[in-house]
Every structure is written in C-alpha cells, then in structure tokens.
Amino acid sequence: MSTSGGLIIDWTQMHTYNTVMAVAAGAGLLSVVALARQTVRGEPFVPEAWAVNFGILGTLMTLTGAHMTLTWPLAKYFPFDNIIFGEPSLAFGVLLLGTAAYLWRRAEHLRSSPDLLAEMVAFLRPLQFLLVGLGLSLLGIAAAGVAFRLFAAPPEEPISGRFATMPWLEASAISGLYALVGLTALLIPLALRQDPHRLAQSGLVRAAGWRVGLSGLVWLLFGALNYFTHIGLIINTTAK
C-alpha cells in the first residue's frame, strides 16, 4: 500500500527471503557445472565432499522452497512469488539432496569406478522426465515475467529502484536467467542420449555448461546484492 509520503509496506504480511534462496540456487548451479566438468574430463574427485556441498545447498533450498510453496499466499502483495521462487527452489533443492544421497552412498564405488562418466550418466537418465518438465516450467515463468513485467523493483529499493521507470529491464533480465536454465534443462536429456565417452567433445554439453555457469554466477551475485537492496527497501518502506 502507498501513501502520499511514498510506498509503505506492512512487512508482517510481506515475507522476503529469496535472498538466501538466490545465493543457494547460484551456488547449486555453479556446483553442478563444476562437478560435471570434472566428471566429463575424467578428473578425480572426492564424492563425500561433493555430497556435503549438495546436501547443504539442497537443505537450504528445500526448506525455504517448501515453506514458500506450501504457505499460500506467502506474500500478501505478491502471491505469484510462491510459484516463481518457491516451486523451482523446492524442486532444485530436492534434486540436490537426491544427488547428495547418491554420491554419499556410492562414494567408495565411484572413487574406484573404471568408467565414472558412464556411472554418472546412468544416474541422470531416470531424471530426464522431471528435467523436461522443470525446463518447460522455467520457460513458462520467463514468458510470464516478460508478459506481465514481473520482477521490477519499486523506487524505494536501493540500486534496483533506479530502474523503476523501466520495468521491462529487470523483467527481461530475470526472465532471461530463467530461460537460460530452462533451455539447458530441456537439452540435458538430449545430451544423455549420446555415447557418454563423447560428451567431452559435445558442443551441446559445452554450451549447456556455459549457460548454467553464467546463470549460476548471476544468481549468486544477485542474491548477495539483495541482502543490501532488500534491507534498504524494508527501511525505506516501514512507517515512521
């Protein structure tokens, strides 16, 4: 709600924690790329360490994503946040936890496996149907972001609020991130149909890695930036 003195928000009705969700999502995407690169190149790795990493990130995303998904509406003013942020975070978090469990339980076998790449591809193949569904869902969110000009920050938010008069700018930027990850999720099943030993030379795999890596880096930095901008927004929109 707003007054003549500017935007005033009742923060008891407006829960905001997509900060840690964005940081965890970015770190999760970067971790997936890093592990995939090591696996494709045949480099040795410590499965238990990666399992702990995915377990931590998966727990953060599953807990926050589940709460945002199941509490309807979480935010009185922007109920679509439940769908845009909550559901993808929950799905990604559960995928990370599943990966953590696999790496932990199969650690000894993976460490001595003569064909690690084939093992990892065999693990991913049953997930291809979910990945296609999530890819299409992310593309749907991206389209909605552009069509309805979502994600735009109000003028009261530091830094991002400077672009409040250009709502299409932030809408296009965030929608672009969703689209990049969505397209990659759709392409992964195609990559998994190839001979595992040819993945290192696959242009499809390299392009997917760059897309996910770029998206992860931007999400990580965006989430970190939001710790400043969201705190500033709360201060600037709290009734004095």
PDB file of C-alpha atoms in Angstrom:
ATOM      1  CA  MET A   1       0.000   0.000   0.000  1.00  0.00           C
ATOM      2  CA  SER A   2       1.151   3.569  -0.568  1.00  0.00           C
ATOM      3  CA  THR A   3       0.609   6.967   0.920  1.00  0.00           C
ATOM      4  CA  SER A   4       1.342  10.470  -0.218  1.00  0.00           C
ATOM      5  CA  GLY A   5       4.700  10.124   1.528  1.00  0.00           C
ATOM      6  CA  GLY A   6       5.698   7.164  -0.606  1.00  0.00           C
ATOM      7  CA  LEU A   7       5.349   3.411  -0.556  1.00  0.00           C
ATOM      8  CA  ILE A   8       4.562   1.867   2.853  1.00  0.00           C
ATOM      9  CA  ILE A   9       4.587  -1.925   3.249  1.00  0.00           C
ATOM     10  CA  ASP A  10       3.240  -3.949   6.140  1.00  0.00           C
ATOM     11  CA  TRP A  11       6.196  -6.310   6.486  1.00  0.00           C
ATOM     12  CA  THR A  12       4.245  -8.625   8.764  1.00  0.00           C
ATOM     13  CA  GLN A  13       2.304  -9.512   5.594  1.00  0.00           C
ATOM     14  CA  MET A  14       5.304  -9.481   3.250  1.00  0.00           C
ATOM     15  CA  HIS A  15       7.827 -12.267   3.853  1.00  0.00           C
ATOM     16  CA  THR A  16      11.098 -11.798   1.997  1.00  0.00           C
ATOM     17  CA  TYR A  17      13.809 -14.424   1.995  1.00  0.00           C
ATOM     18  CA  ASN A  18      14.516 -15.072  -1.667  1.00  0.00           C
ATOM     19  CA  THR A  19      17.931 -13.639  -0.790  1.00  0.00           C
ATOM     20  CA  VAL A  20      19.336 -16.880   0.617  1.00  0.00           C
ATOM     21  CA  MET A  21      17.342 -18.819  -1.991  1.00  0.00           C
ATOM     22  CA  ALA A  22      19.070 -16.942  -4.819  1.00  0.00           C
ATOM     23  CA  VAL A  23      22.518 -17.402  -3.262  1.00  0.00           C
ATOM     24  CA  ALA A  24      21.930 -21.134  -2.768  1.00  0.00           C
ATOM     25  CA  ALA A  25      20.496 -21.502  -6.286  1.00  0.00           C
ATOM     26  CA  GLY A  26      23.521 -19.776  -7.791  1.00  0.00           C
ATOM     27  CA  ALA A  27      25.950 -21.872  -5.765  1.00  0.00           C
ATOM     28  CA  GLY A  28      23.989 -25.008  -6.691  1.00  0.00           C
ATOM     29  CA  LEU A  29      24.107 -24.282 -10.420  1.00  0.00           C
ATOM     30  CA  LEU A  30      27.831 -23.495 -10.275  1.00  0.00           C
ATOM     31  CA  SER A  31      28.437 -26.691  -8.290  1.00  0.00           C
ATOM     32  CA  VAL A  32      26.573 -28.786 -10.867  1.00  0.00           C
ATOM     33  CA  VAL A  33      28.726 -27.313 -13.641  1.00  0.00           C
ATOM     34  CA  ALA A  34      31.951 -27.841 -11.675  1.00  0.00           C
ATOM     35  CA  LEU A  35      31.171 -31.490 -10.889  1.00  0.00           C
ATOM     36  CA  ALA A  36      30.017 -32.165 -14.456  1.00  0.00           C
ATOM     37  CA  ARG A  37      33.249 -30.684 -15.809  1.00  0.00           C
ATOM     38  CA  GLN A  38      35.359 -32.873 -13.534  1.00  0.00           C
ATOM     39  CA  THR A  39      33.379 -35.953 -14.485  1.00  0.00           C
ATOM     40  CA  VAL A  40      33.446 -35.315 -18.233  1.00  0.00           C
ATOM     41  CA  ARG A  41      37.192 -34.646 -18.130  1.00  0.00           C
ATOM     42  CA  GLY A  42      37.810 -37.758 -16.066  1.00  0.00           C
ATOM     43  CA  GLU A  43      39.381 -35.797 -13.230  1.00  0.00           C
ATOM     44  CA  PRO A  44      39.465 -37.419  -9.773  1.00  0.00           C
ATOM     45  CA  PHE A  45      37.119 -36.008  -7.149  1.00  0.00           C
ATOM     46  CA  VAL A  46      36.043 -36.673  -3.579  1.00  0.00           C
ATOM     47  CA  PRO A  47      32.399 -37.857  -3.660  1.00  0.00           C
ATOM     48  CA  GLU A  48      31.839 -37.241   0.062  1.00  0.00           C
ATOM     49  CA  ALA A  49      32.888 -33.601  -0.225  1.00  0.00           C
ATOM     50  CA  TRP A  50      30.502 -33.005  -3.117  1.00  0.00           C
ATOM     51  CA  ALA A  51      27.765 -34.854  -1.233  1.00  0.00           C
ATOM     52  CA  VAL A  52      28.146 -32.497   1.749  1.00  0.00           C
ATOM     53  CA  ASN A  53      28.130 -29.493  -0.587  1.00  0.00           C
ATOM     54  CA  PHE A  54      24.956 -30.592  -2.377  1.00  0.00           C
ATOM     55  CA  GLY A  55      23.394 -31.592   0.936  1.00  0.00           C
ATOM     56  CA  ILE A  56      23.914 -28.128   2.429  1.00  0.00           C
ATOM     57  CA  LEU A  57      22.632 -26.311  -0.649  1.00  0.00           C
ATOM     58  CA  GLY A  58      19.757 -28.754  -1.094  1.00  0.00           C
ATOM     59  CA  THR A  59      18.670 -28.321   2.518  1.00  0.00           C
ATOM     60  CA  LEU A  60      18.633 -24.529   2.205  1.00  0.00           C
ATOM     61  CA  MET A  61      16.583 -24.632  -0.982  1.00  0.00           C
ATOM     62  CA  THR A  62      14.235 -27.415   0.094  1.00  0.00           C
ATOM     63  CA  LEU A  63      13.333 -25.797   3.416  1.00  0.00           C
ATOM     64  CA  THR A  64      12.781 -22.298   2.044  1.00  0.00           C
ATOM     65  CA  GLY A  65      11.203 -23.557  -1.166  1.00  0.00           C
ATOM     66  CA  ALA A  66       8.822 -25.875   0.671  1.00  0.00           C
ATOM     67  CA  HIS A  67       7.700 -23.146   3.054  1.00  0.00           C
ATOM     68  CA  MET A  68       7.145 -20.683   0.233  1.00  0.00           C
ATOM     69  CA  THR A  69       5.344 -23.288  -1.884  1.00  0.00           C
ATOM     70  CA  LEU A  70       3.043 -24.605   0.832  1.00  0.00           C
ATOM     71  CA  THR A  71       2.186 -21.289   2.510  1.00  0.00           C
ATOM     72  CA  TRP A  72      -0.397 -19.669   0.276  1.00  0.00           C
ATOM     73  CA  PRO A  73      -0.066 -16.856  -0.241  1.00  0.00           C
ATOM     74  CA  LEU A  74       3.294 -16.354   1.434  1.00  0.00           C
ATOM     75  CA  ALA A  75       3.385 -12.700   0.426  1.00  0.00           C
ATOM     76  CA  LYS A  76       0.091 -10.822   0.621  1.00  0.00           C
ATOM     77  CA  TYR A  77       1.137  -8.314  -2.028  1.00  0.00           C
ATOM     78  CA  PHE A  78       2.886 -10.661  -4.490  1.00  0.00           C
ATOM     79  CA  PRO A  79       1.277 -14.125  -4.223  1.00  0.00           C
ATOM     80  CA  PHE A  80       2.840 -15.212  -7.513  1.00  0.00           C
ATOM     81  CA  ASP A  81       6.195 -15.380  -5.673  1.00  0.00           C
ATOM     82  CA  ASN A  82       5.058 -18.765  -4.362  1.00  0.00           C
ATOM     83  CA  ILE A  83       5.128 -20.102  -7.924  1.00  0.00           C
ATOM     84  CA  ILE A  84       8.038 -18.102  -9.318  1.00  0.00           C
ATOM     85  CA  PHE A  85      10.537 -18.599  -6.497  1.00  0.00           C
ATOM     86  CA  GLY A  86       9.104 -21.259  -4.200  1.00  0.00           C
ATOM     87  CA  GLU A  87       8.357 -24.133  -6.536  1.00  0.00           C
ATOM     88  CA  PRO A  88      11.584 -24.062  -8.626  1.00  0.00           C
ATOM     89  CA  SER A  89      13.628 -23.760  -5.417  1.00  0.00           C
ATOM     90  CA  LEU A  90      11.841 -26.740  -3.878  1.00  0.00           C
ATOM     91  CA  ALA A  91      12.352 -28.866  -6.989  1.00  0.00           C
ATOM     92  CA  PHE A  92      16.027 -27.916  -7.353  1.00  0.00           C
ATOM     93  CA  GLY A  93      16.603 -28.454  -3.633  1.00  0.00           C
ATOM     94  CA  VAL A  94      15.186 -31.983  -3.731  1.00  0.00           C
ATOM     95  CA  LEU A  95      17.292 -32.772  -6.812  1.00  0.00           C
ATOM     96  CA  LEU A  96      20.408 -31.589  -4.965  1.00  0.00           C
ATOM     97  CA  LEU A  97      19.515 -33.694  -1.914  1.00  0.00           C
ATOM     98  CA  GLY A  98      18.980 -36.734  -4.124  1.00  0.00           C
ATOM     99  CA  THR A  99      22.361 -36.161  -5.745  1.00  0.00           C
ATOM    100  CA  ALA A 100      23.971 -35.781  -2.320  1.00  0.00           C
ATOM    101  CA  ALA A 101      22.491 -39.083  -1.157  1.00  0.00           C
ATOM    102  CA  TYR A 102      23.691 -40.861  -4.302  1.00  0.00           C
ATOM    103  CA  LEU A 103      27.234 -39.501  -4.036  1.00  0.00           C
ATOM    104  CA  TRP A 104      27.462 -40.342  -0.340  1.00  0.00           C
ATOM    105  CA  ARG A 105      26.161 -43.888  -0.594  1.00  0.00           C
ATOM    106  CA  ARG A 106      28.148 -44.694  -3.758  1.00  0.00           C
ATOM    107  CA  ALA A 107      31.301 -42.833  -2.757  1.00  0.00           C
ATOM    108  CA  GLU A 108      33.592 -45.836  -2.473  1.00  0.00           C
ATOM    109  CA  HIS A 109      32.371 -47.323  -5.746  1.00  0.00           C
ATOM    110  CA  LEU A 110      32.607 -44.013  -7.617  1.00  0.00           C
ATOM    111  CA  ARG A 111      36.115 -43.415  -6.351  1.00  0.00           C
ATOM    112  CA  SER A 112      37.341 -46.660  -7.888  1.00  0.00           C
ATOM    113  CA  SER A 113      34.980 -46.884 -10.854  1.00  0.00           C
ATOM    114  CA  PRO A 114      36.734 -47.644 -14.161  1.00  0.00           C
ATOM    115  CA  ASP A 115      34.046 -45.691 -16.038  1.00  0.00           C
ATOM    116  CA  LEU A 116      32.906 -42.840 -13.808  1.00  0.00           C
ATOM    117  CA  LEU A 117      31.286 -40.878 -16.633  1.00  0.00           C
ATOM    118  CA  ALA A 118      29.037 -43.789 -17.602  1.00  0.00           C
ATOM    119  CA  GLU A 119      28.050 -44.192 -13.935  1.00  0.00           C
ATOM    120  CA  MET A 120      27.001 -40.552 -13.644  1.00  0.00           C
ATOM    121  CA  VAL A 121      25.085 -40.629 -16.935  1.00  0.00           C
ATOM    122  CA  ALA A 122      23.223 -43.752 -15.764  1.00  0.00           C
ATOM    123  CA  PHE A 123      22.285 -41.872 -12.570  1.00  0.00           C
ATOM    124  CA  LEU A 124      20.929 -38.886 -14.501  1.00  0.00           C
ATOM    125  CA  ARG A 125      18.932 -40.686 -17.188  1.00  0.00           C
ATOM    126  CA  PRO A 126      15.900 -41.564 -14.990  1.00  0.00           C
ATOM    127  CA  LEU A 127      15.652 -37.851 -14.082  1.00  0.00           C
ATOM    128  CA  GLN A 128      15.205 -36.727 -17.677  1.00  0.00           C
ATOM    129  CA  PHE A 129      11.398 -36.564 -17.488  1.00  0.00           C
ATOM    130  CA  LEU A 130      11.460 -34.288 -14.460  1.00  0.00           C
ATOM    131  CA  LEU A 131      14.157 -32.159 -16.103  1.00  0.00           C
ATOM    132  CA  VAL A 132      11.977 -31.687 -19.189  1.00  0.00           C
ATOM    133  CA  GLY A 133       9.009 -30.709 -17.020  1.00  0.00           C
ATOM    134  CA  LEU A 134      11.080 -28.258 -14.998  1.00  0.00           C
ATOM    135  CA  GLY A 135      12.625 -26.827 -18.165  1.00  0.00           C
ATOM    136  CA  LEU A 136       9.208 -26.114 -19.628  1.00  0.00           C
ATOM    137  CA  SER A 137       8.068 -24.647 -16.311  1.00  0.00           C
ATOM    138  CA  LEU A 138      11.038 -22.280 -16.171  1.00  0.00           C
ATOM    139  CA  LEU A 139      10.333 -21.155 -19.721  1.00  0.00           C
ATOM    140  CA  GLY A 140       6.732 -20.511 -18.662  1.00  0.00           C
ATOM    141  CA  ILE A 141       7.955 -18.343 -15.764  1.00  0.00           C
ATOM    142  CA  ALA A 142      10.278 -16.481 -18.118  1.00  0.00           C
ATOM    143  CA  ALA A 143       7.415 -15.787 -20.528  1.00  0.00           C
ATOM    144  CA  ALA A 144       5.181 -14.606 -17.678  1.00  0.00           C
ATOM    145  CA  GLY A 145       7.930 -12.322 -16.407  1.00  0.00           C
ATOM    146  CA  VAL A 146       8.136 -10.541 -19.741  1.00  0.00           C
ATOM    147  CA  ALA A 147       4.404 -10.559 -20.483  1.00  0.00           C
ATOM    148  CA  PHE A 148       3.347  -9.204 -17.085  1.00  0.00           C
ATOM    149  CA  ARG A 149       6.520  -7.216 -16.338  1.00  0.00           C
ATOM    150  CA  LEU A 150       7.279  -9.008 -13.109  1.00  0.00           C
ATOM    151  CA  PHE A 151      10.454  -8.632 -11.012  1.00  0.00           C
ATOM    152  CA  ALA A 152      10.543  -4.813 -11.320  1.00  0.00           C
ATOM    153  CA  ALA A 153      11.743  -3.133  -8.113  1.00  0.00           C
ATOM    154  CA  PRO A 154       9.914  -0.124  -6.626  1.00  0.00           C
ATOM    155  CA  PRO A 155      11.701   3.262  -6.491  1.00  0.00           C
ATOM    156  CA  GLU A 156      12.232   2.811  -2.741  1.00  0.00           C
ATOM    157  CA  GLU A 157      14.582  -0.136  -3.283  1.00  0.00           C
ATOM    158  CA  PRO A 158      18.267   0.893  -3.420  1.00  0.00           C
ATOM    159  CA  ILE A 159      20.141   0.327  -6.711  1.00  0.00           C
ATOM    160  CA  SER A 160      17.425  -1.726  -8.448  1.00  0.00           C
ATOM    161  CA  GLY A 161      14.889   1.046  -7.780  1.00  0.00           C
ATOM    162  CA  ARG A 162      16.852   3.377 -10.065  1.00  0.00           C
ATOM    163  CA  PHE A 163      15.351   1.431 -12.967  1.00  0.00           C
ATOM    164  CA  ALA A 164      11.773   1.585 -11.667  1.00  0.00           C
ATOM    165  CA  THR A 165      10.727   3.679 -14.663  1.00  0.00           C
ATOM    166  CA  MET A 166      11.920   0.876 -16.954  1.00  0.00           C
ATOM    167  CA  PRO A 167      10.079  -2.187 -15.598  1.00  0.00           C
ATOM    168  CA  TRP A 168      10.849  -4.119 -18.773  1.00  0.00           C
ATOM    169  CA  LEU A 169      14.584  -4.016 -17.979  1.00  0.00           C
ATOM    170  CA  GLU A 170      14.602  -6.088 -14.789  1.00  0.00           C
ATOM    171  CA  ALA A 171      11.736  -8.216 -16.111  1.00  0.00           C
ATOM    172  CA  SER A 172      13.812  -9.105 -19.174  1.00  0.00           C
ATOM    173  CA  ALA A 173      16.994  -9.726 -17.170  1.00  0.00           C
ATOM    174  CA  ILE A 174      15.469 -12.097 -14.590  1.00  0.00           C
ATOM    175  CA  SER A 175      13.295 -13.784 -17.210  1.00  0.00           C
ATOM    176  CA  GLY A 176      16.430 -14.324 -19.271  1.00  0.00           C
ATOM    177  CA  LEU A 177      18.047 -16.184 -16.370  1.00  0.00           C
ATOM    178  CA  TYR A 178      15.025 -18.445 -16.020  1.00  0.00           C
ATOM    179  CA  ALA A 179      15.027 -19.052 -19.771  1.00  0.00           C
ATOM    180  CA  LEU A 180      18.743 -19.973 -19.828  1.00  0.00           C
ATOM    181  CA  VAL A 181      18.327 -22.603 -17.129  1.00  0.00           C
ATOM    182  CA  GLY A 182      15.050 -23.809 -18.634  1.00  0.00           C
ATOM    183  CA  LEU A 183      16.584 -24.336 -22.078  1.00  0.00           C
ATOM    184  CA  THR A 184      19.516 -26.200 -20.545  1.00  0.00           C
ATOM    185  CA  ALA A 185      17.168 -28.483 -18.589  1.00  0.00           C
ATOM    186  CA  LEU A 186      15.461 -29.354 -21.873  1.00  0.00           C
ATOM    187  CA  LEU A 187      18.770 -30.073 -23.598  1.00  0.00           C
ATOM    188  CA  ILE A 188      20.215 -32.324 -20.889  1.00  0.00           C
ATOM    189  CA  PRO A 189      18.073 -35.348 -21.873  1.00  0.00           C
ATOM    190  CA  LEU A 190      19.327 -34.945 -25.460  1.00  0.00           C
ATOM    191  CA  ALA A 191      22.920 -34.930 -24.229  1.00  0.00           C
ATOM    192  CA  LEU A 192      22.289 -38.046 -22.132  1.00  0.00           C
ATOM    193  CA  ARG A 193      21.262 -39.962 -25.249  1.00  0.00           C
ATOM    194  CA  GLN A 194      24.775 -39.617 -26.649  1.00  0.00           C
ATOM    195  CA  ASP A 195      27.627 -42.008 -26.059  1.00  0.00           C
ATOM    196  CA  PRO A 196      28.942 -40.986 -22.603  1.00  0.00           C
ATOM    197  CA  HIS A 197      32.522 -41.101 -23.842  1.00  0.00           C
ATOM    198  CA  ARG A 198      31.780 -38.464 -26.480  1.00  0.00           C
ATOM    199  CA  LEU A 199      30.330 -35.928 -24.063  1.00  0.00           C
ATOM    200  CA  ALA A 200      33.691 -34.220 -23.588  1.00  0.00           C
ATOM    201  CA  GLN A 201      33.708 -33.293 -27.301  1.00  0.00           C
ATOM    202  CA  SER A 202      29.992 -32.443 -27.441  1.00  0.00           C
ATOM    203  CA  GLY A 203      29.263 -28.851 -28.367  1.00  0.00           C
ATOM    204  CA  LEU A 204      25.811 -29.312 -26.818  1.00  0.00           C
ATOM    205  CA  VAL A 205      27.333 -30.166 -23.448  1.00  0.00           C
ATOM    206  CA  ARG A 206      29.840 -27.306 -23.546  1.00  0.00           C
ATOM    207  CA  ALA A 207      27.130 -24.805 -24.454  1.00  0.00           C
ATOM    208  CA  ALA A 208      24.910 -26.116 -21.658  1.00  0.00           C
ATOM    209  CA  GLY A 209      27.769 -25.792 -19.183  1.00  0.00           C
ATOM    210  CA  TRP A 210      28.413 -22.176 -20.134  1.00  0.00           C
ATOM    211  CA  ARG A 211      24.715 -21.308 -19.884  1.00  0.00           C
ATOM    212  CA  VAL A 212      24.254 -22.892 -16.480  1.00  0.00           C
ATOM    213  CA  GLY A 213      27.538 -21.477 -15.200  1.00  0.00           C
ATOM    214  CA  LEU A 214      26.653 -17.947 -16.309  1.00  0.00           C
ATOM    215  CA  SER A 215      23.167 -18.229 -14.805  1.00  0.00           C
ATOM    216  CA  GLY A 216      24.583 -19.564 -11.540  1.00  0.00           C
ATOM    217  CA  LEU A 217      27.094 -16.738 -11.259  1.00  0.00           C
ATOM    218  CA  VAL A 218      24.437 -14.091 -11.884  1.00  0.00           C
ATOM    219  CA  TRP A 219      22.015 -15.668  -9.384  1.00  0.00           C
ATOM    220  CA  LEU A 220      24.771 -15.845  -6.771  1.00  0.00           C
ATOM    221  CA  LEU A 221      25.740 -12.186  -7.219  1.00  0.00           C
ATOM    222  CA  PHE A 222      22.097 -11.084  -7.482  1.00  0.00           C
ATOM    223  CA  GLY A 223      21.209 -12.852  -4.235  1.00  0.00           C
ATOM    224  CA  ALA A 224      24.202 -11.324  -2.455  1.00  0.00           C
ATOM    225  CA  LEU A 225      23.252  -7.859  -3.766  1.00  0.00           C
ATOM    226  CA  ASN A 226      19.696  -8.339  -2.491  1.00  0.00           C
ATOM    227  CA  TYR A 227      20.976  -8.514   1.069  1.00  0.00           C
ATOM    228  CA  PHE A 228      21.690  -4.804   0.693  1.00  0.00           C
ATOM    229  CA  THR A 229      18.775  -3.812  -1.533  1.00  0.00           C
ATOM    230  CA  HIS A 230      16.115  -5.703   0.428  1.00  0.00           C
ATOM    231  CA  ILE A 231      17.323  -4.336   3.761  1.00  0.00           C
ATOM    232  CA  GLY A 232      17.204  -0.860   2.235  1.00  0.00           C
ATOM    233  CA  LEU A 233      13.697  -1.483   0.869  1.00  0.00           C
ATOM    234  CA  ILE A 234      12.455  -2.546   4.294  1.00  0.00           C
ATOM    235  CA  ILE A 235      13.934   0.560   5.929  1.00  0.00           C
ATOM    236  CA  ASN A 236      12.569   2.874   3.220  1.00  0.00           C
ATOM    237  CA  THR A 237       9.036   1.433   3.283  1.00  0.00           C
ATOM    238  CA  THR A 238       8.481   0.990   7.026  1.00  0.00           C
ATOM    239  CA  ALA A 239       6.100   3.516   8.537  1.00  0.00           C
ATOM    240  CA  LYS A 240       7.959   6.001  10.740  1.00  0.00           C
TER     241      LYS A 240
END
